[in-house]
Amino acid sequence: MDRIDLQKLRELPIEGVAERLGLAVKRHKALCPFHNDHHASLSFKVSKNTYRCFVCGASGGPIDLVMRYLNKEFVEACRWLAEEHNVILDWGVKEVREVKEVKPFDASRYERFFERPWLNTEARRFLFDERRLDSRVVRWCRLTSWKDKLGVPWLQTPYYDREGKLIGIQNRNLIPGCTPRFRFPSGSRTTIYNLPVLNLLRPGEALYIAEGCSDCWSLLSAGHKAIAIPSATLLNKKDVELLQALSSELSIRFEMWPDNDMPGERLFLQLQKVLPDLVHHQLPPGCKDFSEYYLSTKT
């Protein structure tokens, strides 16, 4: 791995890396995982792509964050970053083959969990009581749940390609404030979410672009057809190419309710370069994202 490869990893957006690790980032801050933190003392400086805790002194860039959080050596941390963020590195033919053979995504291992989705008490509370989602949307998205050996409840969100092939899974921790917040099986691809909805679009119909699965579920529950970008900080080249292909292939309108923060607006501007006719909808004051706006219409 040469200096160019290292630079690719060091330029991965620090907040996106933190979110993929399971940290809840809000307004460029998060609870520091390196000490018993209760006041979000971990701060992210987007302009320099670094993090720093003003209590315990932990600091560094994306690679440093992964090394310290996952307790990995430098090379292993680089491997993890490359795999999680679809960064292609020149490790050498032998090393690349070894990584692919050790950690492929085995869809057949997980497909049976989504054939007959089951929701435990925590999942039902999260989806129906807290999020107020339409049960038809939950069934369409094939959301299911499970508990690990420690009894921690997880919500499982499957990612399918346009043909309905399982390509990735997101596991969400349903205990508020616990880390890791998200887990992803090895080799899992969390690309643009809800691609099967494209097969239901009619010419001239609107397709909404959300940031993350939760906003997508809310848009669907509100009666819109929607897809989701994994994160405002993780819009990768493959996602851009897919959106460009959809724009040229489908005679539809792309619309968006960007999050009421800088990453949300930045994502909209990024998407507007790919989709020049993308329609911008403004959220009401006090609503951070479409999920909050959707909930406000339910009270």
Coordinates of C-alpha atoms in Angstrom, one line a residue:
M1 CA 0.0 0.0 0.0
D2 CA 1.5 3.3 -1.1
R3 CA 1.1 6.9 -0.1
I4 CA -1.8 7.5 -2.5
D5 CA -3.7 4.6 -0.9
L6 CA -3.1 5.9 2.6
Q7 CA -4.3 9.3 1.5
K8 CA -7.5 7.8 0.2
L9 CA -8.2 6.4 3.7
R10 CA -7.1 9.6 5.5
E11 CA -9.5 11.6 3.4
L12 CA -12.5 9.5 4.3
P13 CA -14.9 11.9 6.1
I14 CA -14.2 11.6 9.8
E15 CA -17.9 11.9 10.8
G16 CA -18.9 9.2 8.4
V17 CA -16.2 6.8 9.7
A18 CA -17.4 7.6 13.3
E19 CA -21.0 6.8 12.3
R20 CA -20.0 3.5 10.6
L21 CA -18.3 2.6 13.9
G22 CA -21.5 3.1 15.7
L23 CA -21.0 6.6 17.2
A24 CA -24.0 8.9 17.2
V25 CA -22.7 12.2 15.7
K26 CA -24.8 15.3 16.2
R27 CA -23.7 18.9 15.4
H28 CA -20.1 17.6 15.0
K29 CA -20.0 16.0 18.5
A30 CA -20.4 12.6 20.0
L31 CA -20.1 10.8 23.3
C32 CA -16.4 9.8 23.6
P33 CA -16.1 6.0 23.6
F34 CA -12.7 6.2 25.2
H35 CA -13.8 7.2 28.7
N36 CA -17.1 7.3 30.7
D37 CA -18.6 10.3 28.8
H38 CA -22.0 11.8 29.4
H39 CA -21.7 15.2 27.8
A40 CA -20.6 14.6 24.2
S41 CA -17.0 15.7 24.6
L42 CA -15.7 14.1 21.4
S43 CA -15.5 16.9 18.8
F44 CA -15.1 16.6 15.0
K45 CA -13.3 19.2 13.0
V46 CA -14.6 18.6 9.4
S47 CA -12.3 21.2 7.8
K48 CA -9.2 19.2 9.0
N49 CA -11.0 15.8 9.1
T50 CA -9.9 15.1 12.7
Y51 CA -11.4 14.2 16.0
R52 CA -10.5 15.3 19.5
C53 CA -11.8 14.6 23.0
F54 CA -11.3 17.6 25.3
V55 CA -11.6 15.4 28.4
C56 CA -9.4 12.3 27.8
G57 CA -7.2 13.9 25.0
A58 CA -7.9 11.2 22.4
S59 CA -7.3 12.7 18.9
G60 CA -6.3 11.9 15.4
G61 CA -7.8 11.1 11.9
P62 CA -9.9 8.3 10.5
I63 CA -7.3 5.7 10.7
D64 CA -6.4 6.6 14.3
L65 CA -10.1 6.5 15.3
V66 CA -10.5 3.0 13.9
M67 CA -7.3 1.8 15.5
R68 CA -8.3 3.0 18.9
Y69 CA -12.0 2.2 18.8
L70 CA -11.6 -1.4 17.4
N71 CA -8.2 -2.0 19.1
K72 CA -6.6 -2.8 15.7
E73 CA -3.0 -2.5 14.5
F74 CA -2.4 0.1 11.7
V75 CA -2.6 -2.3 8.8
E76 CA -5.7 -4.0 10.1
A77 CA -7.4 -0.7 10.7
C78 CA -6.6 0.3 7.1
R79 CA -8.1 -3.0 5.9
W80 CA -11.3 -2.4 7.9
L81 CA -11.6 1.2 6.5
A82 CA -11.1 0.0 2.9
E83 CA -13.6 -2.8 3.2
E84 CA -16.3 -0.7 5.0
H85 CA -16.1 2.2 2.6
N86 CA -15.5 0.4 -0.7
V87 CA -12.0 1.9 -1.2
I88 CA -9.9 -0.2 -3.6
L89 CA -6.3 -0.4 -2.4
D90 CA -3.2 -1.8 -4.0
W91 CA -2.4 -4.5 -1.4
G92 CA -0.9 -6.8 -3.9
V93 CA -2.7 -9.7 -5.6
K94 CA -2.1 -12.2 -2.8
E95 CA -3.4 -10.0 0.0
V96 CA -6.5 -8.9 -1.9
R97 CA -7.3 -12.5 -2.6
E98 CA -6.9 -13.4 1.1
V99 CA -9.2 -10.6 2.2
K100 CA -12.0 -11.6 -0.3
E101 CA -11.8 -15.3 0.7
V102 CA -11.8 -14.7 4.4
K103 CA -14.7 -12.1 4.5
P104 CA -17.2 -12.5 1.7
F105 CA -20.9 -11.7 2.2
D106 CA -22.8 -14.9 2.2
A107 CA -26.4 -13.9 1.3
S108 CA -27.6 -17.5 1.6
R109 CA -26.7 -17.4 5.3
Y110 CA -29.2 -14.5 6.0
E111 CA -31.9 -14.8 3.4
R112 CA -34.1 -17.1 5.5
F113 CA -34.4 -14.4 8.2
F114 CA -36.2 -12.1 5.8
E115 CA -38.6 -14.7 4.4
R116 CA -40.8 -14.5 7.4
P117 CA -39.8 -11.3 9.3
W118 CA -40.4 -11.3 13.1
L119 CA -40.4 -8.3 15.3
N120 CA -39.6 -8.6 19.0
T121 CA -41.1 -6.2 21.6
E122 CA -38.2 -3.7 21.3
A123 CA -38.4 -3.6 17.5
R124 CA -42.2 -3.1 17.6
R125 CA -41.8 -0.2 20.1
F126 CA -39.1 1.4 17.9
L127 CA -40.9 1.1 14.6
F128 CA -44.6 1.6 15.6
D129 CA -44.6 3.6 18.9
E130 CA -41.5 5.8 18.4
R131 CA -41.4 6.1 14.6
R132 CA -45.1 5.6 13.9
L133 CA -44.4 3.8 10.7
D134 CA -47.1 2.2 8.5
S135 CA -47.1 -1.6 9.0
R136 CA -47.2 -2.1 5.2
V137 CA -43.9 -0.3 4.9
V138 CA -42.3 -2.5 7.5
R139 CA -43.5 -5.5 5.6
W140 CA -42.3 -4.1 2.3
C141 CA -38.9 -3.5 3.7
R142 CA -38.8 -6.9 5.3
L143 CA -37.5 -5.5 8.6
T144 CA -36.9 -8.2 11.2
S145 CA -35.2 -8.5 14.7
W146 CA -33.1 -10.7 16.8
K147 CA -31.2 -10.8 20.1
D148 CA -27.6 -11.6 20.6
K149 CA -26.1 -13.8 23.3
L150 CA -26.0 -11.0 25.7
G151 CA -29.7 -10.3 25.2
V152 CA -29.2 -7.1 23.2
P153 CA -32.1 -6.5 20.8
W154 CA -31.2 -5.6 17.2
L155 CA -33.2 -4.5 14.2
Q156 CA -32.1 -6.1 10.9
T157 CA -32.5 -4.1 7.8
P158 CA -31.9 -5.9 4.5
Y159 CA -30.4 -4.2 1.4
Y160 CA -31.5 -5.5 -1.9
D161 CA -30.5 -4.6 -5.4
R162 CA -33.0 -3.7 -8.1
E163 CA -33.6 -7.4 -9.0
G164 CA -34.3 -8.3 -5.3
K165 CA -31.0 -10.0 -4.6
L166 CA -29.8 -9.6 -1.0
I167 CA -26.5 -7.6 -1.0
G168 CA -26.2 -6.3 2.5
I169 CA -27.5 -6.0 6.0
Q170 CA -27.6 -3.3 8.6
N171 CA -28.0 -4.3 12.2
R172 CA -29.2 -1.5 14.5
N173 CA -28.8 -1.6 18.3
L174 CA -32.3 -0.9 19.8
I175 CA -30.9 0.0 23.3
P176 CA -30.8 3.9 23.3
G177 CA -27.3 5.3 23.8
C178 CA -25.5 1.9 23.6
T179 CA -22.5 1.2 21.3
P180 CA -21.9 0.0 18.8
R181 CA -25.0 1.6 17.3
F182 CA -24.7 -0.3 14.0
R183 CA -23.1 -3.5 12.9
F184 CA -22.6 -4.9 9.3
P185 CA -21.8 -8.5 8.4
S186 CA -18.5 -9.0 6.6
G187 CA -18.6 -8.0 3.0
S188 CA -22.1 -6.5 3.4
R189 CA -22.8 -3.7 0.8
T190 CA -24.9 -0.9 2.2
T191 CA -25.3 1.1 -1.0
I192 CA -28.5 3.0 -2.0
Y193 CA -31.4 1.6 0.0
N194 CA -34.8 0.4 -1.2
L195 CA -33.8 -0.1 -4.9
P196 CA -36.7 -2.5 -5.6
V197 CA -39.1 0.4 -5.4
L198 CA -37.7 1.5 -8.8
N199 CA -39.7 -1.3 -10.4
L200 CA -43.0 0.4 -9.2
L201 CA -42.3 3.8 -10.6
R202 CA -44.5 5.3 -13.4
P203 CA -43.3 7.8 -15.9
G204 CA -43.4 11.3 -14.5
E205 CA -43.7 10.1 -10.9
A206 CA -41.6 11.6 -8.1
L207 CA -38.8 9.6 -6.5
Y208 CA -37.7 11.0 -3.1
I209 CA -34.1 10.7 -2.0
A210 CA -33.6 10.4 1.8
E211 CA -30.6 10.3 4.0
G212 CA -30.6 7.0 5.8
C213 CA -33.1 4.2 6.2
S214 CA -35.2 5.9 8.9
D215 CA -36.1 8.9 6.7
C216 CA -36.8 6.5 3.9
W217 CA -39.3 4.5 6.0
S218 CA -41.0 7.8 7.0
L219 CA -41.3 8.9 3.4
L220 CA -42.7 5.6 2.4
S221 CA -45.2 5.8 5.3
A222 CA -46.2 9.3 4.2
G223 CA -47.2 7.8 0.8
H224 CA -44.1 8.7 -1.3
K225 CA -41.8 6.4 -3.2
A226 CA -38.3 6.8 -1.9
I227 CA -34.7 5.5 -1.8
A228 CA -32.0 6.4 0.6
I229 CA -28.3 7.4 0.6
P230 CA -26.5 5.6 3.4
S231 CA -25.1 8.8 4.9
A232 CA -24.5 12.4 4.0
T233 CA -20.8 11.8 4.5
L234 CA -20.5 8.6 2.5
L235 CA -21.8 9.3 -1.0
N236 CA -19.4 7.1 -3.0
K237 CA -18.6 6.9 -6.7
K238 CA -20.8 3.8 -7.3
D239 CA -23.8 5.5 -5.7
V240 CA -23.3 8.5 -7.9
E241 CA -23.0 6.4 -11.1
L242 CA -26.2 4.5 -10.2
L243 CA -28.1 7.8 -9.7
Q244 CA -26.8 9.1 -13.0
A245 CA -27.9 5.9 -14.7
L246 CA -31.4 6.2 -13.1
S247 CA -31.7 9.8 -14.2
S248 CA -31.0 8.9 -17.8
E249 CA -33.1 5.7 -17.8
L250 CA -36.3 6.8 -15.9
S251 CA -38.6 9.6 -16.8
I252 CA -39.2 10.6 -13.2
R253 CA -38.7 13.6 -10.9
F254 CA -36.1 13.5 -8.1
E255 CA -37.1 15.3 -5.0
M256 CA -35.5 15.7 -1.5
W257 CA -36.1 17.0 2.0
P258 CA -32.5 17.6 3.1
D259 CA -31.7 17.3 6.8
N260 CA -31.7 20.7 8.6
D261 CA -27.9 20.7 9.1
M262 CA -24.7 21.3 7.2
P263 CA -24.2 17.7 6.2
G264 CA -27.7 17.5 4.8
E265 CA -27.4 20.6 2.7
R266 CA -23.9 19.5 1.6
L267 CA -25.4 16.2 0.4
F268 CA -28.2 18.0 -1.5
L269 CA -25.5 20.1 -3.3
Q270 CA -23.6 17.0 -4.1
L271 CA -26.7 15.3 -5.5
Q272 CA -27.7 18.4 -7.4
K273 CA -24.5 18.1 -9.4
V274 CA -25.5 14.6 -10.5
L275 CA -29.2 15.4 -10.8
P276 CA -29.5 19.1 -11.9
D277 CA -33.3 19.1 -11.7
L278 CA -33.4 17.8 -8.1
V279 CA -36.2 19.5 -6.2
H280 CA -35.4 20.9 -2.8
H281 CA -38.1 20.8 -0.1
Q282 CA -37.5 22.9 3.1
L283 CA -38.3 21.3 6.4
P284 CA -40.2 23.4 8.9
P285 CA -38.2 25.1 11.7
G286 CA -37.5 22.8 14.6
C287 CA -37.5 19.6 12.4
K288 CA -34.0 18.1 12.0
D289 CA -35.0 15.6 9.4
F290 CA -38.0 14.2 7.6
S291 CA -38.6 11.6 10.3
E292 CA -39.2 14.4 12.8
Y293 CA -41.4 16.2 10.3
Y294 CA -43.4 13.0 9.7
L295 CA -43.8 12.4 13.5
S296 CA -45.1 16.0 13.9
T297 CA -47.9 15.2 11.4
K298 CA -48.9 12.2 13.5
T299 CA -49.5 14.1 16.8

